[in-house]
Coordinates of C-alpha atoms in Angstrom, one line a residue:
X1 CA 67.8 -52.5 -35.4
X2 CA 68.2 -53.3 -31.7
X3 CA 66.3 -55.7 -30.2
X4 CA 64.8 -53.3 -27.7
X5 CA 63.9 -50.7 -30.8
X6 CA 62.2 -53.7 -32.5
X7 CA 60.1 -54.9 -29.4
X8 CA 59.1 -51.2 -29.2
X9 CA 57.5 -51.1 -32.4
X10 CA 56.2 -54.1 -32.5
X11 CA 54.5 -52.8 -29.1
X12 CA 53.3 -49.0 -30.8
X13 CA 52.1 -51.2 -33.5
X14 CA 49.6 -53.5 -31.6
X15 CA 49.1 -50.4 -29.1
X16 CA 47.8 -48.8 -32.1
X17 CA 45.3 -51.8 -33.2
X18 CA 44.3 -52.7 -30.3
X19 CA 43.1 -49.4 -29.1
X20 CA 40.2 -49.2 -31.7
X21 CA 39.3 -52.5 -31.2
X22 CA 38.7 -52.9 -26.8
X23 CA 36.5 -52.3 -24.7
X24 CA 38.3 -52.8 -21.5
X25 CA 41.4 -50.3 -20.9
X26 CA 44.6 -50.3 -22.4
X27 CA 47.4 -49.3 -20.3
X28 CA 51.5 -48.3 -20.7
X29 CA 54.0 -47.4 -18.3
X30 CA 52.8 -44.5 -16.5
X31 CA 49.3 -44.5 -17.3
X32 CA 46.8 -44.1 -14.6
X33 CA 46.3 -47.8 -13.0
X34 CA 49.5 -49.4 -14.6
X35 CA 50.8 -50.0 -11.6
X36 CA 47.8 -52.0 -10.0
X37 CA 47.5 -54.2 -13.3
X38 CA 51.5 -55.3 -13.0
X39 CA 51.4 -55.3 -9.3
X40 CA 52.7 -59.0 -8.2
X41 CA 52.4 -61.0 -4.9
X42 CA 56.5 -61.5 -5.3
X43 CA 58.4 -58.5 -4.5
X44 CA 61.3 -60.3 -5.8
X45 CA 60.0 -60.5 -8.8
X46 CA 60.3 -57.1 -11.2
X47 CA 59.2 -56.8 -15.3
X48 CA 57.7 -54.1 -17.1
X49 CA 55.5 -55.2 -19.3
X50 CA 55.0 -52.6 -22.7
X51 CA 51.4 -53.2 -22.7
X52 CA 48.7 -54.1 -20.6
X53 CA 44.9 -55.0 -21.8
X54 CA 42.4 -55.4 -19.0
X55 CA 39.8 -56.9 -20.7
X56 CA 35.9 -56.9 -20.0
X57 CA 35.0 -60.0 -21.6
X58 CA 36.1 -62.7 -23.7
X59 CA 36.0 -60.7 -27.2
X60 CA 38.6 -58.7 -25.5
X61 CA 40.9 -61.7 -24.9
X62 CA 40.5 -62.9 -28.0
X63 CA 41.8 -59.2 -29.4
X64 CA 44.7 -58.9 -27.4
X65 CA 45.4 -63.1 -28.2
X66 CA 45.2 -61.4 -32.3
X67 CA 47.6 -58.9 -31.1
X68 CA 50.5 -60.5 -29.6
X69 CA 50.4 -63.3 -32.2
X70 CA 50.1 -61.3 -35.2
X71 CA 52.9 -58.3 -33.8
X72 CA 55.1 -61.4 -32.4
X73 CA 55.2 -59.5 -29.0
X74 CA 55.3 -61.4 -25.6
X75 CA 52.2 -62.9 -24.1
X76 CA 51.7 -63.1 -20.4
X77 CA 48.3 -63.8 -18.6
X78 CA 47.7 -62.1 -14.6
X79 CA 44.9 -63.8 -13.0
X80 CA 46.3 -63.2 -8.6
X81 CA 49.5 -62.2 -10.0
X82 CA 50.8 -65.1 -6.8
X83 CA 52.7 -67.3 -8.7
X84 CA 56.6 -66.9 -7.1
X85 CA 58.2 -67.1 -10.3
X86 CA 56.3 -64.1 -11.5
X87 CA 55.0 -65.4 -14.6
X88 CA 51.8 -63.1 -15.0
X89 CA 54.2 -60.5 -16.3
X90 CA 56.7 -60.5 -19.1
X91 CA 59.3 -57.7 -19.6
X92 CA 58.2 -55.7 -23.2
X93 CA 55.8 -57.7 -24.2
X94 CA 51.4 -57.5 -23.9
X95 CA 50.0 -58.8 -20.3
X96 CA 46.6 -59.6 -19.9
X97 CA 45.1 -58.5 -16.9
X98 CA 42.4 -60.3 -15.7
X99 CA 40.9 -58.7 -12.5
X100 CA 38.2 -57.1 -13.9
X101 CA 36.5 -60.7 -14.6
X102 CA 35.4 -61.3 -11.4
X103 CA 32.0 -63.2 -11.8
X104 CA 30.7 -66.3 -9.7
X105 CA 27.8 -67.9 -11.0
X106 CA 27.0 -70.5 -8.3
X107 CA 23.8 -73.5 -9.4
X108 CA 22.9 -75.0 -6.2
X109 CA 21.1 -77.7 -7.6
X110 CA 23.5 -79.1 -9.9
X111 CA 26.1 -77.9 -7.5
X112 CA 28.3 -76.6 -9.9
X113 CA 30.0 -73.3 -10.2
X114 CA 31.6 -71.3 -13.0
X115 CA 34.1 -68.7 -12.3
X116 CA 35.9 -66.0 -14.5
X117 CA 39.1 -65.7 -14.9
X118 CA 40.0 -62.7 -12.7
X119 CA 38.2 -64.6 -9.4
X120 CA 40.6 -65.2 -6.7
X121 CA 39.9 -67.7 -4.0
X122 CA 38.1 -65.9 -1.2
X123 CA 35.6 -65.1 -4.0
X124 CA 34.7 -68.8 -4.9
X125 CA 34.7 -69.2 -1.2
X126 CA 32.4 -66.7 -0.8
X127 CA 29.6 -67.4 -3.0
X128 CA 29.7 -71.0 -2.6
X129 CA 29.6 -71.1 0.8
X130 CA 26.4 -69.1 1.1
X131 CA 25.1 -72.6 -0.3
X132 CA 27.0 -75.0 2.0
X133 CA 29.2 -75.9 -0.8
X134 CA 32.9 -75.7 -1.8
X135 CA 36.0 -77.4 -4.2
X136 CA 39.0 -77.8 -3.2
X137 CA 41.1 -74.6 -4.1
X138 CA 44.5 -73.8 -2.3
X139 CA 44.6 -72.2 1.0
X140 CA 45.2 -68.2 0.8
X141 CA 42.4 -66.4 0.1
X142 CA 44.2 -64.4 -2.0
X143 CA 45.6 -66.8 -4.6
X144 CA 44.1 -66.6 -8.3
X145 CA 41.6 -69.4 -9.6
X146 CA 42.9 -69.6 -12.7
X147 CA 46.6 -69.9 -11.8
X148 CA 46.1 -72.2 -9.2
X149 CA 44.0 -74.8 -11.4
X150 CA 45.9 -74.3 -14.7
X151 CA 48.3 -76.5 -12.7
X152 CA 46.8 -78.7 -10.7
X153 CA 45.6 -77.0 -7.8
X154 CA 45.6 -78.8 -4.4
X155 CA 43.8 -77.2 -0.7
X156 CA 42.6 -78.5 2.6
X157 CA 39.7 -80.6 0.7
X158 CA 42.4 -82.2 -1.7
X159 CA 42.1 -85.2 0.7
X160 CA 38.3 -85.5 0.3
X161 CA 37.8 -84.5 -3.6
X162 CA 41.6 -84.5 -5.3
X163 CA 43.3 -82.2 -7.2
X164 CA 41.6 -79.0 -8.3
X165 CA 41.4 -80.5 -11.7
X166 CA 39.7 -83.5 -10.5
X167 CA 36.5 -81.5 -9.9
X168 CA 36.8 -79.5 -13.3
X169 CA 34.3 -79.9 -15.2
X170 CA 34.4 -77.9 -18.3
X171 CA 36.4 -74.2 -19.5
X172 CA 36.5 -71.7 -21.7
X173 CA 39.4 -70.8 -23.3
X174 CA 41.0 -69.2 -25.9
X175 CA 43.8 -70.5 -28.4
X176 CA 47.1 -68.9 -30.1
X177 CA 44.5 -68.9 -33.4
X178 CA 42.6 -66.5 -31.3
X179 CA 39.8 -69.4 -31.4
X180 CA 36.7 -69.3 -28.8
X181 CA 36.8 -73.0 -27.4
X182 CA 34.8 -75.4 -24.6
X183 CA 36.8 -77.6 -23.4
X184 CA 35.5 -80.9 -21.2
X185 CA 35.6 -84.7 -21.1
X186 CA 33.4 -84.8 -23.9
X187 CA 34.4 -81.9 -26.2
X188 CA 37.9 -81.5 -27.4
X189 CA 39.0 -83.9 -24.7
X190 CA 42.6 -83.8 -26.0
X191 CA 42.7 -80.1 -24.7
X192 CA 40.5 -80.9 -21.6
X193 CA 43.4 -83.1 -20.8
X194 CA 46.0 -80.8 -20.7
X195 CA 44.2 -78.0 -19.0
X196 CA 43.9 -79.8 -16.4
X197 CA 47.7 -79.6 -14.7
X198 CA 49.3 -77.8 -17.6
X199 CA 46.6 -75.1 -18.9
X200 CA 49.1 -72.2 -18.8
X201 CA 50.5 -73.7 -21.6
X202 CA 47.5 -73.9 -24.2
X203 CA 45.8 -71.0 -23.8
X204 CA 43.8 -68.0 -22.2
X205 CA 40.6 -69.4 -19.6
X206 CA 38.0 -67.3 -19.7
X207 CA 36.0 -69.6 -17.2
X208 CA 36.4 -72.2 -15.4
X209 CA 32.8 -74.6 -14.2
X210 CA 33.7 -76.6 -11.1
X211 CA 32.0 -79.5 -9.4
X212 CA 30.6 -78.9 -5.9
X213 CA 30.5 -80.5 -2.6
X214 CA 29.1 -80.1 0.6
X215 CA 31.3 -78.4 3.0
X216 CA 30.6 -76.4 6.2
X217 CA 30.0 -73.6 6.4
X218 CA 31.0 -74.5 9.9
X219 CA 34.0 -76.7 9.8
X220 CA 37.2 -77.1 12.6
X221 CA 40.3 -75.6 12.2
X222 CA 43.0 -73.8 12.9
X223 CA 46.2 -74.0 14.2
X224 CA 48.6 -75.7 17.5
X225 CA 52.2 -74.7 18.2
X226 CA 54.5 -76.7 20.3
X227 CA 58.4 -75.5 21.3
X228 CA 60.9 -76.6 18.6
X229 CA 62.5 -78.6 21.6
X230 CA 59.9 -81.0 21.3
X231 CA 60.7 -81.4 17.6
X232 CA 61.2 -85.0 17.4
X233 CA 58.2 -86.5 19.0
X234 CA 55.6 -84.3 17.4
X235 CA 57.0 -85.1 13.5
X236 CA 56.4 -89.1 15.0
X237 CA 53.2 -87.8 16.1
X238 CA 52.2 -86.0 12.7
X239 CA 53.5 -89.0 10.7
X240 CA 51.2 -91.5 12.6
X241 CA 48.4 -88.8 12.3
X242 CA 48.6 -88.1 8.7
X243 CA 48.8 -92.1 7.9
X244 CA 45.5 -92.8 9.9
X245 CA 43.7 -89.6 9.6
X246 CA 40.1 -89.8 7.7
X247 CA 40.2 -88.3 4.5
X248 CA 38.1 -85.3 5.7
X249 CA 40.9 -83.9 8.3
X250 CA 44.2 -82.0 6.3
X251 CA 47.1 -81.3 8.8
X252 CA 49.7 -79.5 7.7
X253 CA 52.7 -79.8 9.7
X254 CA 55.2 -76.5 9.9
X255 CA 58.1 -75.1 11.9
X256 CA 58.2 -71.6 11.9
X257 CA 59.2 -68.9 14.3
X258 CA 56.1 -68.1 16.0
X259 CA 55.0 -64.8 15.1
X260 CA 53.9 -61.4 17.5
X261 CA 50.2 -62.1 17.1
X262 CA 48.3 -61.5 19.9
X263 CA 47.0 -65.0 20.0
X264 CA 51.0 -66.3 20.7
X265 CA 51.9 -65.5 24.2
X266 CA 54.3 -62.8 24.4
X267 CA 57.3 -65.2 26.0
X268 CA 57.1 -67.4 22.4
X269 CA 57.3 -64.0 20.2
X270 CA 60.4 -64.9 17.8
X271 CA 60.9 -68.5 18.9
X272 CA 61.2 -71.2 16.8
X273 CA 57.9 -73.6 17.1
X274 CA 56.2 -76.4 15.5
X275 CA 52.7 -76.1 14.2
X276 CA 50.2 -78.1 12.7
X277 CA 47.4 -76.1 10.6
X278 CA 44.3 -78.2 10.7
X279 CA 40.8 -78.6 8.2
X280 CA 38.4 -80.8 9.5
X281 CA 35.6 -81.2 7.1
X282 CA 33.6 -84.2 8.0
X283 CA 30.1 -84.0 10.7
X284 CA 30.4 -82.1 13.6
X285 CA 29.4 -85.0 15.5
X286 CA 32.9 -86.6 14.7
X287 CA 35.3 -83.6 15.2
X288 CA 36.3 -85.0 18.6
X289 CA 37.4 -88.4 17.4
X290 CA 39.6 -86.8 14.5
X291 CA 41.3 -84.3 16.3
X292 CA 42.0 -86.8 19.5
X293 CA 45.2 -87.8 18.0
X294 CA 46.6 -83.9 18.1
X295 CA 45.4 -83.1 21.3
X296 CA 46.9 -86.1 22.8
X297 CA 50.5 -84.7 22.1
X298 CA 51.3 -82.6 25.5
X299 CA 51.9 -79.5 26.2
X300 CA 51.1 -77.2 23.5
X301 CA 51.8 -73.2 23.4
X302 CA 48.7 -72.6 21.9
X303 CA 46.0 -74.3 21.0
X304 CA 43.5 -72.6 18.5
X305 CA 41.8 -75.5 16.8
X306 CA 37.8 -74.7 17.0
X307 CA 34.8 -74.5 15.0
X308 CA 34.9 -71.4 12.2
X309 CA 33.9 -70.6 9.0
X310 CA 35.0 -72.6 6.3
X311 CA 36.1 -69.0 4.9
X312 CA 38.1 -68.5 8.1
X313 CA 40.1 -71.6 7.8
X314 CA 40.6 -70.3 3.9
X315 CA 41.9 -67.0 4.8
X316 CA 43.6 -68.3 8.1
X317 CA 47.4 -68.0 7.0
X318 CA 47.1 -65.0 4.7
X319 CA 48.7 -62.7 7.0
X320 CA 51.6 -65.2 6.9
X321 CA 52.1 -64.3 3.3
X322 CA 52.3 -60.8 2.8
X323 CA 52.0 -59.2 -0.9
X324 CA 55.0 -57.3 -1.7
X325 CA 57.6 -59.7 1.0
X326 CA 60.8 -61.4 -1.3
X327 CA 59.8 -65.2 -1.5
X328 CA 62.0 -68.0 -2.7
X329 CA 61.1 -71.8 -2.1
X330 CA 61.9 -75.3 -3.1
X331 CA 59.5 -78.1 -3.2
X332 CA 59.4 -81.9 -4.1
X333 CA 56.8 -84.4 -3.3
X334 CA 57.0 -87.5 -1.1
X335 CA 55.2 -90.7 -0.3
X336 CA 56.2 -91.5 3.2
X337 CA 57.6 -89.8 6.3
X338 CA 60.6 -91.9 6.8
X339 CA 62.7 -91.0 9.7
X340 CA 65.5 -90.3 8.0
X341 CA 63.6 -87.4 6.5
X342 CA 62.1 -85.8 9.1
X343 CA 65.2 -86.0 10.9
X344 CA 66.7 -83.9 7.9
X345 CA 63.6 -81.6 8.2
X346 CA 64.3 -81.0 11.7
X347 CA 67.9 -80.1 11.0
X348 CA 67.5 -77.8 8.1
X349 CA 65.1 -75.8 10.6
X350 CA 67.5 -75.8 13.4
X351 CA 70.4 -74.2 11.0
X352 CA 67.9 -72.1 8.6
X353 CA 69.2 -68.5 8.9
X354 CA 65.7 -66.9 7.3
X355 CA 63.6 -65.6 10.4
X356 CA 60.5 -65.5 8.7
X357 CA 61.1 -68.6 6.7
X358 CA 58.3 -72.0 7.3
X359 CA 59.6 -75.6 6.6
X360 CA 57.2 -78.7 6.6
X361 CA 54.7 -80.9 4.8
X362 CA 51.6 -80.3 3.1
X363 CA 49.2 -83.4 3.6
X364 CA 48.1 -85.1 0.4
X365 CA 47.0 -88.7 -0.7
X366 CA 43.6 -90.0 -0.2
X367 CA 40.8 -89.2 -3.2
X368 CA 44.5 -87.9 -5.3
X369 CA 45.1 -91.7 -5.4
X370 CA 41.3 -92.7 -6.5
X371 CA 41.9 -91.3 -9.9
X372 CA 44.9 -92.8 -12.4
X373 CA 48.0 -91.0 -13.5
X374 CA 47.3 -90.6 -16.4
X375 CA 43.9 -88.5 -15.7
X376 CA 44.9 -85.4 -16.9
X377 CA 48.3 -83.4 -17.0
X378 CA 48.8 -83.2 -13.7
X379 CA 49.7 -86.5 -12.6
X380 CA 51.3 -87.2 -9.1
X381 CA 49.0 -89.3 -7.9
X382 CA 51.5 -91.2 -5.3
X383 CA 51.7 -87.7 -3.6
X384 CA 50.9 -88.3 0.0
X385 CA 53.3 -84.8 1.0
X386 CA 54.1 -81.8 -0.5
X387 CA 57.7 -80.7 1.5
X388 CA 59.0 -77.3 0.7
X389 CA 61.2 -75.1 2.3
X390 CA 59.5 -71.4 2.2
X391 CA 61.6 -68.6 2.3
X392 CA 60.0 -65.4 2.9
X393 CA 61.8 -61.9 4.2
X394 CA 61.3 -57.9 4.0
X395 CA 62.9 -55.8 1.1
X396 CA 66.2 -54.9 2.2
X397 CA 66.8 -57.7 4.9
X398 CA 70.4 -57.9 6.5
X399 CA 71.8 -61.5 4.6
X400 CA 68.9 -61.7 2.2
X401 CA 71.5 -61.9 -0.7
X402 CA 72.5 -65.3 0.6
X403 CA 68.8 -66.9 1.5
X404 CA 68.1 -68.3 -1.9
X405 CA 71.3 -70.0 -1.4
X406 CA 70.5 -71.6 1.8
X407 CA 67.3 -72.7 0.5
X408 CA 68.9 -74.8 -2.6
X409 CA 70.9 -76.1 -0.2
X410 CA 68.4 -77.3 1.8
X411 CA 66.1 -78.3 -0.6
X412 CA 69.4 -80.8 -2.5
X413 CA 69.3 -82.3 1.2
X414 CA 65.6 -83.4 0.5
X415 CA 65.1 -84.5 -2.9
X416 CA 66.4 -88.3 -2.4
X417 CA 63.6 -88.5 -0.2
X418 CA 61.1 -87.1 -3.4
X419 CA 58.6 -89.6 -5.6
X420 CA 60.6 -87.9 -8.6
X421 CA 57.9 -85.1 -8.7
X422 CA 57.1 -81.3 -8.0
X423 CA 54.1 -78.9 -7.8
X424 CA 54.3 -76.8 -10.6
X425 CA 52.9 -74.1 -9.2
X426 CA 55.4 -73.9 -6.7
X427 CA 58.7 -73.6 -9.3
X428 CA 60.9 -70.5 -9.3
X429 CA 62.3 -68.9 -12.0
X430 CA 65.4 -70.1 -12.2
X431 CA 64.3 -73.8 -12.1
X432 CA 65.3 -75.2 -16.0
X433 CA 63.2 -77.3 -18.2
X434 CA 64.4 -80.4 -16.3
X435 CA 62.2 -79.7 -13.2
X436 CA 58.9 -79.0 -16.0
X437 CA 59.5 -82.6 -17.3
X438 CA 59.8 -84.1 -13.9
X439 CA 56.1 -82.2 -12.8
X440 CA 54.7 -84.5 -15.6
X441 CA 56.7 -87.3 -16.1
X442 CA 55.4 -90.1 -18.5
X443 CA 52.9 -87.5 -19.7
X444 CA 55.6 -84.9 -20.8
X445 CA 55.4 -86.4 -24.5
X446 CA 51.5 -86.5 -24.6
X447 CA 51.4 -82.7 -23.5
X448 CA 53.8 -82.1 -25.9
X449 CA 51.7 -83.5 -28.7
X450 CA 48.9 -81.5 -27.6
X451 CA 51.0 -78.0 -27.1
X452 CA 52.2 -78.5 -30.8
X453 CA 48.8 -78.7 -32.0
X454 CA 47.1 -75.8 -30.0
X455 CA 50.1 -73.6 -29.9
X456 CA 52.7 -74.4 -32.3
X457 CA 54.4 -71.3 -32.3
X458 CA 54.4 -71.2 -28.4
X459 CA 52.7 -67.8 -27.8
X460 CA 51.8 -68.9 -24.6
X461 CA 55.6 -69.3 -23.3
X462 CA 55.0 -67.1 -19.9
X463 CA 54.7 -69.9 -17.7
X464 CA 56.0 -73.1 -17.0
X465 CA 56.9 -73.6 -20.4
X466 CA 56.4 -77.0 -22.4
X467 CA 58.1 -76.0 -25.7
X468 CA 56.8 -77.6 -28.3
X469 CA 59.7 -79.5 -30.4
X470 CA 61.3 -77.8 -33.9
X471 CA 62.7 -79.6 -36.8
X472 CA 66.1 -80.8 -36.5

């Protein structure tokens, strides 16, 4: 029997159980809202799954969890469906679609908020906010809570409050046994661990309680472009800011061609620029003092950096990331802006071939350092940078067969300049077990411990896979 025929039984079969057994819908290729449940971010990305639950509640995960493990099909989890390697899906196999879990319950007092699993960013945002409160989560309002802090998760408040996982407080999840568990510091801490940076890997989250801080909901932000001839003085500029800023203002530091936005003066439309993207957190009161070093560096195209929503500044570069675009990117972490490196960034940007391509640095370090590397999964605490080169074009783009290419090429030009580390959640597909080891270095073999005992039969093997190790 072929494998095809044999992945198609398996599929009938656990169709066949699982539609007695759900209450949320179960869907197959062509079936009326198929195509919204397998819809991903990455329109380089294309799998068919054979099966897809879309579950109403936990009991429902736990069914489909049953399902896959007990018919030995494929088991893939779609929270956003943003991750670039396209992991939410897997060809043949049973996705779980999370999006109808979309509950916030916010608790102003204790400042806490629990989140399902379907929530995407701009819905944390959202409910929090209405309380002057926030955690740090990513910066597209479109990204999916679950994804993001399964590995880490870093935004414009990382700076202030850490990693994602640093403000985690407890989940729910459920196991390859198609066990119901909580998971925190002080209950089945072993798991709690590797949730936090490597969660993908252990299980289903049903919900996710985070600690809360107090944040806007006015904050500054935005976003100053300078011409790319100016190149060289404003990376000095950005590497003296981001070494002295206060750990409430996040600057990240881009070049880009500046886009046809009405905000960019016609003249600039198409022309390579530098930007910085800013969050300014802290009082009011001090906004001038922070932002002083930026507005001291002459000359700017445009200057958009203001008070706004806190939900503004979280939804401000959506449009820069449109669902359905081809991505492919490369990213390492660094610990200092040496010269010799942004020299190389500069270059790469001056030769890059991808129009709609961004490179630059994602500003890290401060509370990420207050915690030790060996506080959960994630790790990376000596990150003070994220660089990655983002490559981003339309279906059908003259040359896009050679972009992916010119972005490995790039990105080999950077990594002597890395810490020996990557964001997870920013690995392609094509990136081999090597680059999974060296997102969690010395923890790789205590994850591993933890993987064999939770999942030893690695059902959950849609991700970033840590396989757990067979007899020799």
């Amino acid at each position: 029997m072929s494998t095809t025929t044999t992945t198609t039984t398996r599929a009938t079969a656990a169709h066949d159980e699982l539609r007695t057994q759900l209450r949320g819908a179960l869907l197959r290729p062509g079936d009326d809202g198929f195509g919204d449940a397998t819809l991903l971010w990455n329109g380089l990305i294309a799998k068919t799954p054979a099966l897809v639950v879309r579950p109403t509640g936990t009991a429902d995960v736990v069914a489909a969890v049953d399902a896959a493990r007990e018919h030995a099909l494929a088991l893939s989890v779609r929270g956003g469906g943003h991750h670039i390697a396209g992991t939410a899906l897997v060809d043949g196999g049973l996705t779980l679609d999370m999006s109808a879990l979309r509950g916030v319950d916010v608790d102003p007092v204790a400042r806490t908020a629990t989140v399902q699993a379907g929530c995407v960013l701009g819905d944390v945002d959202r409910e929090t906010q209405v309380h002057g409160l926030a955690t740090p989560l990513g910066f597209i309002s479109e990204v999916g809570v679950a994804g993001l802090t399964l590995g880490g998760g870093m935004g414009y408040l990382s700076r202030r409050f850490g990693w994602t996982v640093d403000n985690l407080l407890e989940v729910e999840i459920v196991t390859a046994d198609g066990r119901i568990r909580r998971a925190s510091r002080d209950e089945s801490p072993d798991l709690f661990w590797a949730v936090r940076g490597a969660g993908a890997n252990l299980g289903v989250v049903t919900s996710f309680t985070f600690r809360l801080h107090e944040v806007g909901p006015i904050v500054h932000g935005g976003l100053i472009l300078w011409p790319f001839d100016r190149a060289d003085d404003v990376l000095r500029a950005y590497r003296t800011i981001a070494a002295e800023a206060p750990r409430e203002l996040s600057v990240w530091m881009l070049m880009l061609h500046a886009p046809p936005a009405p905000f960019v003066p016609e003249p600039w439309h198409g022309r390579r620029v530098c930007a910085m993207v800013v969050c300014f957190s802290g009082a009011p009161e001090d906004a001038d003092a922070a932002l002083a070093p930026l507005r001291a560096i002459p000359d700017p195209v445009v200057d958009l950096v203001g008070p706004m929503p806190y939900t503004e500044v979280q939804s401000y570069l959506d449009d820069g990331e449109p669902k359905g675009h081809h991505y492919y990117w490369k990213n390492e972490f660094v610990a200092e802006l040496s010269d010799e490196l942004l020299a190389t960034t500069r270059e790469l940007f001056a030769q890059c071939p991808i129009p709609e391509a961004e490179i630059g640095f994602l500003h890290l370090g401060g509370a990420i350092g207050d915690h030790t590397d060996d506080d959960g999964a994630v790790g990376n605490r000596d990150a003070r940078f994220v660089f990655a080169i983002t490559g981003m074009w339309e279906p059908g783009h003259p040359g896009a067969e050679g972009f992916p290419a010119w972005v490995r090429a790039g990105w080999e030009r950077v990594r002597p300049f890395s810490t020996g580390g990557n964001y997870v959640n920013f690995q392609t597909a094509d990136e081999g077990d090597e680059r999974v080891r060296a997102t969690y270095g010395s923890r790789y073999d205590r994850l591993l411990r933890i993987k064999e005992i939770y999942d030893p039969d690695n059902v959950f093997r849609s991700n970033r896979n840590v396989g757990p190790r067979r007899p020799s």
